[in-house]
Amino acid sequence: MAVDAARFRALFGSFPTAVTVVTATDANGRPRGLTCNAVSAVSVEPPLLLVCVHRNARTLAALRHSGAFVVNVLADGGQDAARVFADRSEHKFAGVEWVPSAHARGAPVLVDVALAHAECVVVRTVEAGDHWIFIGRVEHAESYPRPPVLYHRGTFTVWDAQARQVGSPP
């Protein structure tokens, strides 16, 4: 017997994950985006990653239309952006500084809150349960010297690599 939705969410809420905002442009050239922690590396040769997007997400149509996206990995200070992009508002980009991607068909790169970003072109989509999986070839990527923000059991945490973690070896 499969686990129920609540237990499944609790299971994956136990995994500390990076917080990302996946962006694309819609058929009218407007920026779209959503907070996403279902992001994973797929391959180094060629450089591929995947993002999983719920079938009811407002950004889904933009991803399908544009065939490209940017994964913006959030840094400390990006917690408010994560909350805004998790909402279903039409005005998510109002208070966020961004520039259009040169490698992902104009998808927004969130310049002021990113730890890193990957500009991707979709090479495959797969329907899986209540989500669509987008596999993207990374055309361009950048990273910045900022501390990451993680999400764990409903809470944002800033990772400090210099701090000693409880239970870590000396």
mmCIF file with all atom_site columns, C-alpha atoms in Angstrom:
data_model
loop_
_atom_site.group_PDB
_atom_site.id
_atom_site.type_symbol
_atom_site.label_atom_id
_atom_site.label_alt_id
_atom_site.label_comp_id
_atom_site.label_asym_id
_atom_site.label_entity_id
_atom_site.label_seq_id
_atom_site.pdbx_PDB_ins_code
_atom_site.Cartn_x
_atom_site.Cartn_y
_atom_site.Cartn_z
_atom_site.occupancy
_atom_site.B_iso_or_equiv
_atom_site.pdbx_formal_charge
_atom_site.auth_seq_id
_atom_site.auth_comp_id
_atom_site.auth_asym_id
_atom_site.auth_atom_id
_atom_site.pdbx_PDB_model_num
ATOM 1   C CA . MET A 1 1   ? 0.000  0.000  0.000   1.00 0.00 ? 1   MET A CA 1
ATOM 2   C CA . ALA A 1 2   ? 1.379  3.423  -0.978  1.00 0.00 ? 2   ALA A CA 1
ATOM 3   C CA . VAL A 1 3   ? 1.860  6.109  1.662   1.00 0.00 ? 3   VAL A CA 1
ATOM 4   C CA . ASP A 1 4   ? -0.678 8.922  1.833   1.00 0.00 ? 4   ASP A CA 1
ATOM 5   C CA . ALA A 1 5   ? 0.053  12.480 0.672   1.00 0.00 ? 5   ALA A CA 1
ATOM 6   C CA . ALA A 1 6   ? 0.688  13.838 4.191   1.00 0.00 ? 6   ALA A CA 1
ATOM 7   C CA . ARG A 1 7   ? 3.278  11.181 4.993   1.00 0.00 ? 7   ARG A CA 1
ATOM 8   C CA . PHE A 1 8   ? 4.910  11.629 1.578   1.00 0.00 ? 8   PHE A CA 1
ATOM 9   C CA . ARG A 1 9   ? 5.193  15.399 2.167   1.00 0.00 ? 9   ARG A CA 1
ATOM 10  C CA . ALA A 1 10  ? 6.612  14.778 5.657   1.00 0.00 ? 10  ALA A CA 1
ATOM 11  C CA . LEU A 1 11  ? 9.181  12.406 4.185   1.00 0.00 ? 11  LEU A CA 1
ATOM 12  C CA . PHE A 1 12  ? 10.440 14.891 1.613   1.00 0.00 ? 12  PHE A CA 1
ATOM 13  C CA . GLY A 1 13  ? 10.124 17.803 4.027   1.00 0.00 ? 13  GLY A CA 1
ATOM 14  C CA . SER A 1 14  ? 12.769 15.995 6.067   1.00 0.00 ? 14  SER A CA 1
ATOM 15  C CA . PHE A 1 15  ? 15.332 16.450 3.287   1.00 0.00 ? 15  PHE A CA 1
ATOM 16  C CA . PRO A 1 16  ? 17.095 19.814 3.523   1.00 0.00 ? 16  PRO A CA 1
ATOM 17  C CA . THR A 1 17  ? 16.956 21.198 -0.011  1.00 0.00 ? 17  THR A CA 1
ATOM 18  C CA . ALA A 1 18  ? 18.188 24.165 -1.959  1.00 0.00 ? 18  ALA A CA 1
ATOM 19  C CA . VAL A 1 19  ? 15.539 26.753 -2.680  1.00 0.00 ? 19  VAL A CA 1
ATOM 20  C CA . THR A 1 20  ? 15.156 27.765 -6.307  1.00 0.00 ? 20  THR A CA 1
ATOM 21  C CA . VAL A 1 21  ? 12.945 29.953 -8.416  1.00 0.00 ? 21  VAL A CA 1
ATOM 22  C CA . VAL A 1 22  ? 12.375 28.542 -11.897 1.00 0.00 ? 22  VAL A CA 1
ATOM 23  C CA . THR A 1 23  ? 11.564 31.219 -14.464 1.00 0.00 ? 23  THR A CA 1
ATOM 24  C CA . ALA A 1 24  ? 10.409 31.343 -18.088 1.00 0.00 ? 24  ALA A CA 1
ATOM 25  C CA . THR A 1 25  ? 8.608  33.721 -20.432 1.00 0.00 ? 25  THR A CA 1
ATOM 26  C CA . ASP A 1 26  ? 5.040  33.177 -21.577 1.00 0.00 ? 26  ASP A CA 1
ATOM 27  C CA . ALA A 1 27  ? 3.572  33.457 -25.082 1.00 0.00 ? 27  ALA A CA 1
ATOM 28  C CA . ASN A 1 28  ? 3.289  37.250 -24.636 1.00 0.00 ? 28  ASN A CA 1
ATOM 29  C CA . GLY A 1 29  ? 6.897  37.625 -23.481 1.00 0.00 ? 29  GLY A CA 1
ATOM 30  C CA . ARG A 1 30  ? 5.900  38.225 -19.842 1.00 0.00 ? 30  ARG A CA 1
ATOM 31  C CA . PRO A 1 31  ? 8.078  36.790 -17.084 1.00 0.00 ? 31  PRO A CA 1
ATOM 32  C CA . ARG A 1 32  ? 6.697  33.852 -15.106 1.00 0.00 ? 32  ARG A CA 1
ATOM 33  C CA . GLY A 1 33  ? 8.163  31.920 -12.213 1.00 0.00 ? 33  GLY A CA 1
ATOM 34  C CA . LEU A 1 34  ? 7.632  29.576 -9.303  1.00 0.00 ? 34  LEU A CA 1
ATOM 35  C CA . THR A 1 35  ? 9.470  28.464 -6.206  1.00 0.00 ? 35  THR A CA 1
ATOM 36  C CA . CYS A 1 36  ? 10.735 24.932 -6.694  1.00 0.00 ? 36  CYS A CA 1
ATOM 37  C CA . ASN A 1 37  ? 12.818 22.527 -4.644  1.00 0.00 ? 37  ASN A CA 1
ATOM 38  C CA . ALA A 1 38  ? 12.374 19.589 -7.033  1.00 0.00 ? 38  ALA A CA 1
ATOM 39  C CA . VAL A 1 39  ? 15.566 20.280 -8.996  1.00 0.00 ? 39  VAL A CA 1
ATOM 40  C CA . SER A 1 40  ? 18.330 17.791 -9.688  1.00 0.00 ? 40  SER A CA 1
ATOM 41  C CA . ALA A 1 41  ? 21.444 17.283 -11.768 1.00 0.00 ? 41  ALA A CA 1
ATOM 42  C CA . VAL A 1 42  ? 20.940 14.609 -14.431 1.00 0.00 ? 42  VAL A CA 1
ATOM 43  C CA . SER A 1 43  ? 24.161 14.432 -16.446 1.00 0.00 ? 43  SER A CA 1
ATOM 44  C CA . VAL A 1 44  ? 27.540 16.129 -16.796 1.00 0.00 ? 44  VAL A CA 1
ATOM 45  C CA . GLU A 1 45  ? 28.029 15.119 -20.464 1.00 0.00 ? 45  GLU A CA 1
ATOM 46  C CA . PRO A 1 46  ? 25.934 16.696 -21.778 1.00 0.00 ? 46  PRO A CA 1
ATOM 47  C CA . PRO A 1 47  ? 25.148 19.069 -18.898 1.00 0.00 ? 47  PRO A CA 1
ATOM 48  C CA . LEU A 1 48  ? 21.513 18.318 -18.014 1.00 0.00 ? 48  LEU A CA 1
ATOM 49  C CA . LEU A 1 49  ? 19.314 19.108 -15.053 1.00 0.00 ? 49  LEU A CA 1
ATOM 50  C CA . LEU A 1 50  ? 15.664 18.552 -14.290 1.00 0.00 ? 50  LEU A CA 1
ATOM 51  C CA . VAL A 1 51  ? 12.881 20.472 -12.632 1.00 0.00 ? 51  VAL A CA 1
ATOM 52  C CA . CYS A 1 52  ? 9.507  19.089 -11.586 1.00 0.00 ? 52  CYS A CA 1
ATOM 53  C CA . VAL A 1 53  ? 6.468  21.348 -11.961 1.00 0.00 ? 53  VAL A CA 1
ATOM 54  C CA . HIS A 1 54  ? 2.952  20.641 -10.688 1.00 0.00 ? 54  HIS A CA 1
ATOM 55  C CA . ARG A 1 55  ? 0.366  20.262 -13.456 1.00 0.00 ? 55  ARG A CA 1
ATOM 56  C CA . ASN A 1 56  ? -1.679 23.152 -11.965 1.00 0.00 ? 56  ASN A CA 1
ATOM 57  C CA . ALA A 1 57  ? 1.233  25.600 -11.704 1.00 0.00 ? 57  ALA A CA 1
ATOM 58  C CA . ARG A 1 58  ? 0.598  28.894 -13.495 1.00 0.00 ? 58  ARG A CA 1
ATOM 59  C CA . THR A 1 59  ? 4.159  28.853 -14.836 1.00 0.00 ? 59  THR A CA 1
ATOM 60  C CA . LEU A 1 60  ? 3.665  25.479 -16.577 1.00 0.00 ? 60  LEU A CA 1
ATOM 61  C CA . ALA A 1 61  ? 2.235  27.013 -19.776 1.00 0.00 ? 61  ALA A CA 1
ATOM 62  C CA . ALA A 1 62  ? 5.199  29.410 -20.026 1.00 0.00 ? 62  ALA A CA 1
ATOM 63  C CA . LEU A 1 63  ? 7.687  26.559 -19.617 1.00 0.00 ? 63  LEU A CA 1
ATOM 64  C CA . ARG A 1 64  ? 5.942  24.525 -22.281 1.00 0.00 ? 64  ARG A CA 1
ATOM 65  C CA . HIS A 1 65  ? 5.619  27.473 -24.657 1.00 0.00 ? 65  HIS A CA 1
ATOM 66  C CA . SER A 1 66  ? 9.132  28.894 -24.350 1.00 0.00 ? 66  SER A CA 1
ATOM 67  C CA . GLY A 1 67  ? 11.021 25.596 -24.270 1.00 0.00 ? 67  GLY A CA 1
ATOM 68  C CA . ALA A 1 68  ? 13.563 27.227 -21.980 1.00 0.00 ? 68  ALA A CA 1
ATOM 69  C CA . PHE A 1 69  ? 13.956 28.168 -18.330 1.00 0.00 ? 69  PHE A CA 1
ATOM 70  C CA . VAL A 1 70  ? 16.339 29.517 -15.723 1.00 0.00 ? 70  VAL A CA 1
ATOM 71  C CA . VAL A 1 71  ? 16.926 27.826 -12.391 1.00 0.00 ? 71  VAL A CA 1
ATOM 72  C CA . ASN A 1 72  ? 17.781 30.580 -9.898  1.00 0.00 ? 72  ASN A CA 1
ATOM 73  C CA . VAL A 1 73  ? 19.334 29.002 -6.782  1.00 0.00 ? 73  VAL A CA 1
ATOM 74  C CA . LEU A 1 74  ? 18.560 31.367 -3.919  1.00 0.00 ? 74  LEU A CA 1
ATOM 75  C CA . ALA A 1 75  ? 21.107 32.823 -1.542  1.00 0.00 ? 75  ALA A CA 1
ATOM 76  C CA . ASP A 1 76  ? 20.613 34.208 1.942   1.00 0.00 ? 76  ASP A CA 1
ATOM 77  C CA . GLY A 1 77  ? 18.335 37.204 1.452   1.00 0.00 ? 77  GLY A CA 1
ATOM 78  C CA . GLY A 1 78  ? 16.209 35.308 -1.081  1.00 0.00 ? 78  GLY A CA 1
ATOM 79  C CA . GLN A 1 79  ? 13.688 34.041 1.470   1.00 0.00 ? 79  GLN A CA 1
ATOM 80  C CA . ASP A 1 80  ? 11.154 36.761 0.640   1.00 0.00 ? 80  ASP A CA 1
ATOM 81  C CA . ALA A 1 81  ? 11.509 36.006 -3.073  1.00 0.00 ? 81  ALA A CA 1
ATOM 82  C CA . ALA A 1 82  ? 10.886 32.318 -2.333  1.00 0.00 ? 82  ALA A CA 1
ATOM 83  C CA . ARG A 1 83  ? 7.644  33.235 -0.560  1.00 0.00 ? 83  ARG A CA 1
ATOM 84  C CA . VAL A 1 84  ? 6.532  35.595 -3.353  1.00 0.00 ? 84  VAL A CA 1
ATOM 85  C CA . PHE A 1 85  ? 7.183  33.025 -6.086  1.00 0.00 ? 85  PHE A CA 1
ATOM 86  C CA . ALA A 1 86  ? 5.401  30.314 -4.080  1.00 0.00 ? 86  ALA A CA 1
ATOM 87  C CA . ASP A 1 87  ? 2.240  32.449 -4.275  1.00 0.00 ? 87  ASP A CA 1
ATOM 88  C CA . ARG A 1 88  ? -0.194 32.352 -7.190  1.00 0.00 ? 88  ARG A CA 1
ATOM 89  C CA . SER A 1 89  ? -0.054 36.138 -7.711  1.00 0.00 ? 89  SER A CA 1
ATOM 90  C CA . GLU A 1 90  ? 0.196  37.626 -11.177 1.00 0.00 ? 90  GLU A CA 1
ATOM 91  C CA . HIS A 1 91  ? 2.641  40.277 -9.894  1.00 0.00 ? 91  HIS A CA 1
ATOM 92  C CA . LYS A 1 92  ? 5.571  38.172 -8.667  1.00 0.00 ? 92  LYS A CA 1
ATOM 93  C CA . PHE A 1 93  ? 8.221  40.214 -10.472 1.00 0.00 ? 93  PHE A CA 1
ATOM 94  C CA . ALA A 1 94  ? 7.084  43.628 -9.162  1.00 0.00 ? 94  ALA A CA 1
ATOM 95  C CA . GLY A 1 95  ? 9.721  43.940 -6.430  1.00 0.00 ? 95  GLY A CA 1
ATOM 96  C CA . VAL A 1 96  ? 12.428 41.659 -7.819  1.00 0.00 ? 96  VAL A CA 1
ATOM 97  C CA . GLU A 1 97  ? 15.467 42.795 -9.795  1.00 0.00 ? 97  GLU A CA 1
ATOM 98  C CA . TRP A 1 98  ? 15.993 40.607 -12.857 1.00 0.00 ? 98  TRP A CA 1
ATOM 99  C CA . VAL A 1 99  ? 17.564 40.578 -16.301 1.00 0.00 ? 99  VAL A CA 1
ATOM 100 C CA . PRO A 1 100 ? 16.520 38.528 -19.341 1.00 0.00 ? 100 PRO A CA 1
ATOM 101 C CA . SER A 1 101 ? 18.618 35.453 -20.012 1.00 0.00 ? 101 SER A CA 1
ATOM 102 C CA . ALA A 1 102 ? 20.770 35.528 -23.132 1.00 0.00 ? 102 ALA A CA 1
ATOM 103 C CA . HIS A 1 103 ? 20.766 31.719 -23.332 1.00 0.00 ? 103 HIS A CA 1
ATOM 104 C CA . ALA A 1 104 ? 17.257 30.693 -22.227 1.00 0.00 ? 104 ALA A CA 1
ATOM 105 C CA . ARG A 1 105 ? 15.011 32.740 -24.495 1.00 0.00 ? 105 ARG A CA 1
ATOM 106 C CA . GLY A 1 106 ? 14.737 35.719 -22.183 1.00 0.00 ? 106 GLY A CA 1
ATOM 107 C CA . ALA A 1 107 ? 13.761 33.814 -19.039 1.00 0.00 ? 107 ALA A CA 1
ATOM 108 C CA . PRO A 1 108 ? 14.420 35.975 -15.977 1.00 0.00 ? 108 PRO A CA 1
ATOM 109 C CA . VAL A 1 109 ? 17.705 35.733 -14.088 1.00 0.00 ? 109 VAL A CA 1
ATOM 110 C CA . LEU A 1 110 ? 17.141 36.960 -10.520 1.00 0.00 ? 110 LEU A CA 1
ATOM 111 C CA . VAL A 1 111 ? 20.327 38.964 -10.053 1.00 0.00 ? 111 VAL A CA 1
ATOM 112 C CA . ASP A 1 112 ? 19.925 40.283 -6.514  1.00 0.00 ? 112 ASP A CA 1
ATOM 113 C CA . VAL A 1 113 ? 18.936 37.061 -4.691  1.00 0.00 ? 113 VAL A CA 1
ATOM 114 C CA . ALA A 1 114 ? 20.794 34.296 -6.535  1.00 0.00 ? 114 ALA A CA 1
ATOM 115 C CA . LEU A 1 115 ? 23.579 32.087 -5.230  1.00 0.00 ? 115 LEU A CA 1
ATOM 116 C CA . ALA A 1 116 ? 23.803 30.606 -8.735  1.00 0.00 ? 116 ALA A CA 1
ATOM 117 C CA . HIS A 1 117 ? 21.743 30.286 -11.867 1.00 0.00 ? 117 HIS A CA 1
ATOM 118 C CA . ALA A 1 118 ? 21.506 27.869 -14.797 1.00 0.00 ? 118 ALA A CA 1
ATOM 119 C CA . GLU A 1 119 ? 20.105 28.937 -18.163 1.00 0.00 ? 119 GLU A CA 1
ATOM 120 C CA . CYS A 1 120 ? 18.525 25.898 -19.831 1.00 0.00 ? 120 CYS A CA 1
ATOM 121 C CA . VAL A 1 121 ? 16.861 24.790 -23.052 1.00 0.00 ? 121 VAL A CA 1
ATOM 122 C CA . VAL A 1 122 ? 14.283 22.024 -22.710 1.00 0.00 ? 122 VAL A CA 1
ATOM 123 C CA . VAL A 1 123 ? 15.359 18.774 -24.358 1.00 0.00 ? 123 VAL A CA 1
ATOM 124 C CA . ARG A 1 124 ? 12.605 16.528 -22.979 1.00 0.00 ? 124 ARG A CA 1
ATOM 125 C CA . THR A 1 125 ? 9.405  16.631 -20.968 1.00 0.00 ? 125 THR A CA 1
ATOM 126 C CA . VAL A 1 126 ? 7.904  13.711 -19.088 1.00 0.00 ? 126 VAL A CA 1
ATOM 127 C CA . GLU A 1 127 ? 4.506  13.521 -17.421 1.00 0.00 ? 127 GLU A CA 1
ATOM 128 C CA . ALA A 1 128 ? 4.834  11.847 -14.027 1.00 0.00 ? 128 ALA A CA 1
ATOM 129 C CA . GLY A 1 129 ? 1.857  11.660 -11.657 1.00 0.00 ? 129 GLY A CA 1
ATOM 130 C CA . ASP A 1 130 ? 0.649  15.165 -10.856 1.00 0.00 ? 130 ASP A CA 1
ATOM 131 C CA . HIS A 1 131 ? 3.847  16.791 -12.188 1.00 0.00 ? 131 HIS A CA 1
ATOM 132 C CA . TRP A 1 132 ? 5.689  17.456 -15.416 1.00 0.00 ? 132 TRP A CA 1
ATOM 133 C CA . ILE A 1 133 ? 9.422  16.873 -15.480 1.00 0.00 ? 133 ILE A CA 1
ATOM 134 C CA . PHE A 1 134 ? 11.416 19.253 -17.654 1.00 0.00 ? 134 PHE A CA 1
ATOM 135 C CA . ILE A 1 135 ? 14.904 18.110 -18.571 1.00 0.00 ? 135 ILE A CA 1
ATOM 136 C CA . GLY A 1 136 ? 17.029 21.037 -19.642 1.00 0.00 ? 136 GLY A CA 1
ATOM 137 C CA . ARG A 1 137 ? 20.435 21.285 -21.250 1.00 0.00 ? 137 ARG A CA 1
ATOM 138 C CA . VAL A 1 138 ? 22.447 23.892 -19.357 1.00 0.00 ? 138 VAL A CA 1
ATOM 139 C CA . GLU A 1 139 ? 23.578 26.479 -21.906 1.00 0.00 ? 139 GLU A CA 1
ATOM 140 C CA . HIS A 1 140 ? 25.115 28.897 -19.406 1.00 0.00 ? 140 HIS A CA 1
ATOM 141 C CA . ALA A 1 141 ? 25.659 28.958 -15.646 1.00 0.00 ? 141 ALA A CA 1
ATOM 142 C CA . GLU A 1 142 ? 27.074 31.330 -13.048 1.00 0.00 ? 142 GLU A CA 1
ATOM 143 C CA . SER A 1 143 ? 27.651 31.106 -9.320  1.00 0.00 ? 143 SER A CA 1
ATOM 144 C CA . TYR A 1 144 ? 28.284 33.859 -6.781  1.00 0.00 ? 144 TYR A CA 1
ATOM 145 C CA . PRO A 1 145 ? 30.098 33.890 -3.411  1.00 0.00 ? 145 PRO A CA 1
ATOM 146 C CA . ARG A 1 146 ? 27.003 34.079 -1.198  1.00 0.00 ? 146 ARG A CA 1
ATOM 147 C CA . PRO A 1 147 ? 25.722 31.704 1.491   1.00 0.00 ? 147 PRO A CA 1
ATOM 148 C CA . PRO A 1 148 ? 22.858 29.424 0.404   1.00 0.00 ? 148 PRO A CA 1
ATOM 149 C CA . VAL A 1 149 ? 19.408 29.289 1.905   1.00 0.00 ? 149 VAL A CA 1
ATOM 150 C CA . LEU A 1 150 ? 17.976 25.822 2.547   1.00 0.00 ? 150 LEU A CA 1
ATOM 151 C CA . TYR A 1 151 ? 14.435 24.646 3.196   1.00 0.00 ? 151 TYR A CA 1
ATOM 152 C CA . HIS A 1 152 ? 13.782 22.000 5.842   1.00 0.00 ? 152 HIS A CA 1
ATOM 153 C CA . ARG A 1 153 ? 10.462 21.039 7.449   1.00 0.00 ? 153 ARG A CA 1
ATOM 154 C CA . GLY A 1 154 ? 8.771  24.277 6.500   1.00 0.00 ? 154 GLY A CA 1
ATOM 155 C CA . THR A 1 155 ? 11.598 26.575 7.616   1.00 0.00 ? 155 THR A CA 1
ATOM 156 C CA . PHE A 1 156 ? 14.304 28.498 5.798   1.00 0.00 ? 156 PHE A CA 1
ATOM 157 C CA . THR A 1 157 ? 17.835 28.029 7.122   1.00 0.00 ? 157 THR A CA 1
ATOM 158 C CA . VAL A 1 158 ? 20.990 29.797 6.030   1.00 0.00 ? 158 VAL A CA 1
ATOM 159 C CA . TRP A 1 159 ? 23.906 27.399 5.672   1.00 0.00 ? 159 TRP A CA 1
ATOM 160 C CA . ASP A 1 160 ? 27.124 28.649 7.205   1.00 0.00 ? 160 ASP A CA 1
ATOM 161 C CA . ALA A 1 161 ? 29.958 26.415 6.006   1.00 0.00 ? 161 ALA A CA 1
ATOM 162 C CA . GLN A 1 162 ? 32.298 27.898 8.622   1.00 0.00 ? 162 GLN A CA 1
ATOM 163 C CA . ALA A 1 163 ? 30.046 27.038 11.558  1.00 0.00 ? 163 ALA A CA 1
ATOM 164 C CA . ARG A 1 164 ? 30.498 23.672 13.249  1.00 0.00 ? 164 ARG A CA 1
ATOM 165 C CA . GLN A 1 165 ? 27.436 21.529 12.933  1.00 0.00 ? 165 GLN A CA 1
ATOM 166 C CA . VAL A 1 166 ? 26.165 19.495 15.885  1.00 0.00 ? 166 VAL A CA 1
ATOM 167 C CA . GLY A 1 167 ? 27.467 15.964 15.605  1.00 0.00 ? 167 GLY A CA 1
ATOM 168 C CA . SER A 1 168 ? 30.039 16.728 12.925  1.00 0.00 ? 168 SER A CA 1
ATOM 169 C CA . PRO A 1 169 ? 33.523 15.250 13.262  1.00 0.00 ? 169 PRO A CA 1
ATOM 170 C CA . PRO A 1 170 ? 36.300 17.504 14.661  1.00 0.00 ? 170 PRO A CA 1
#
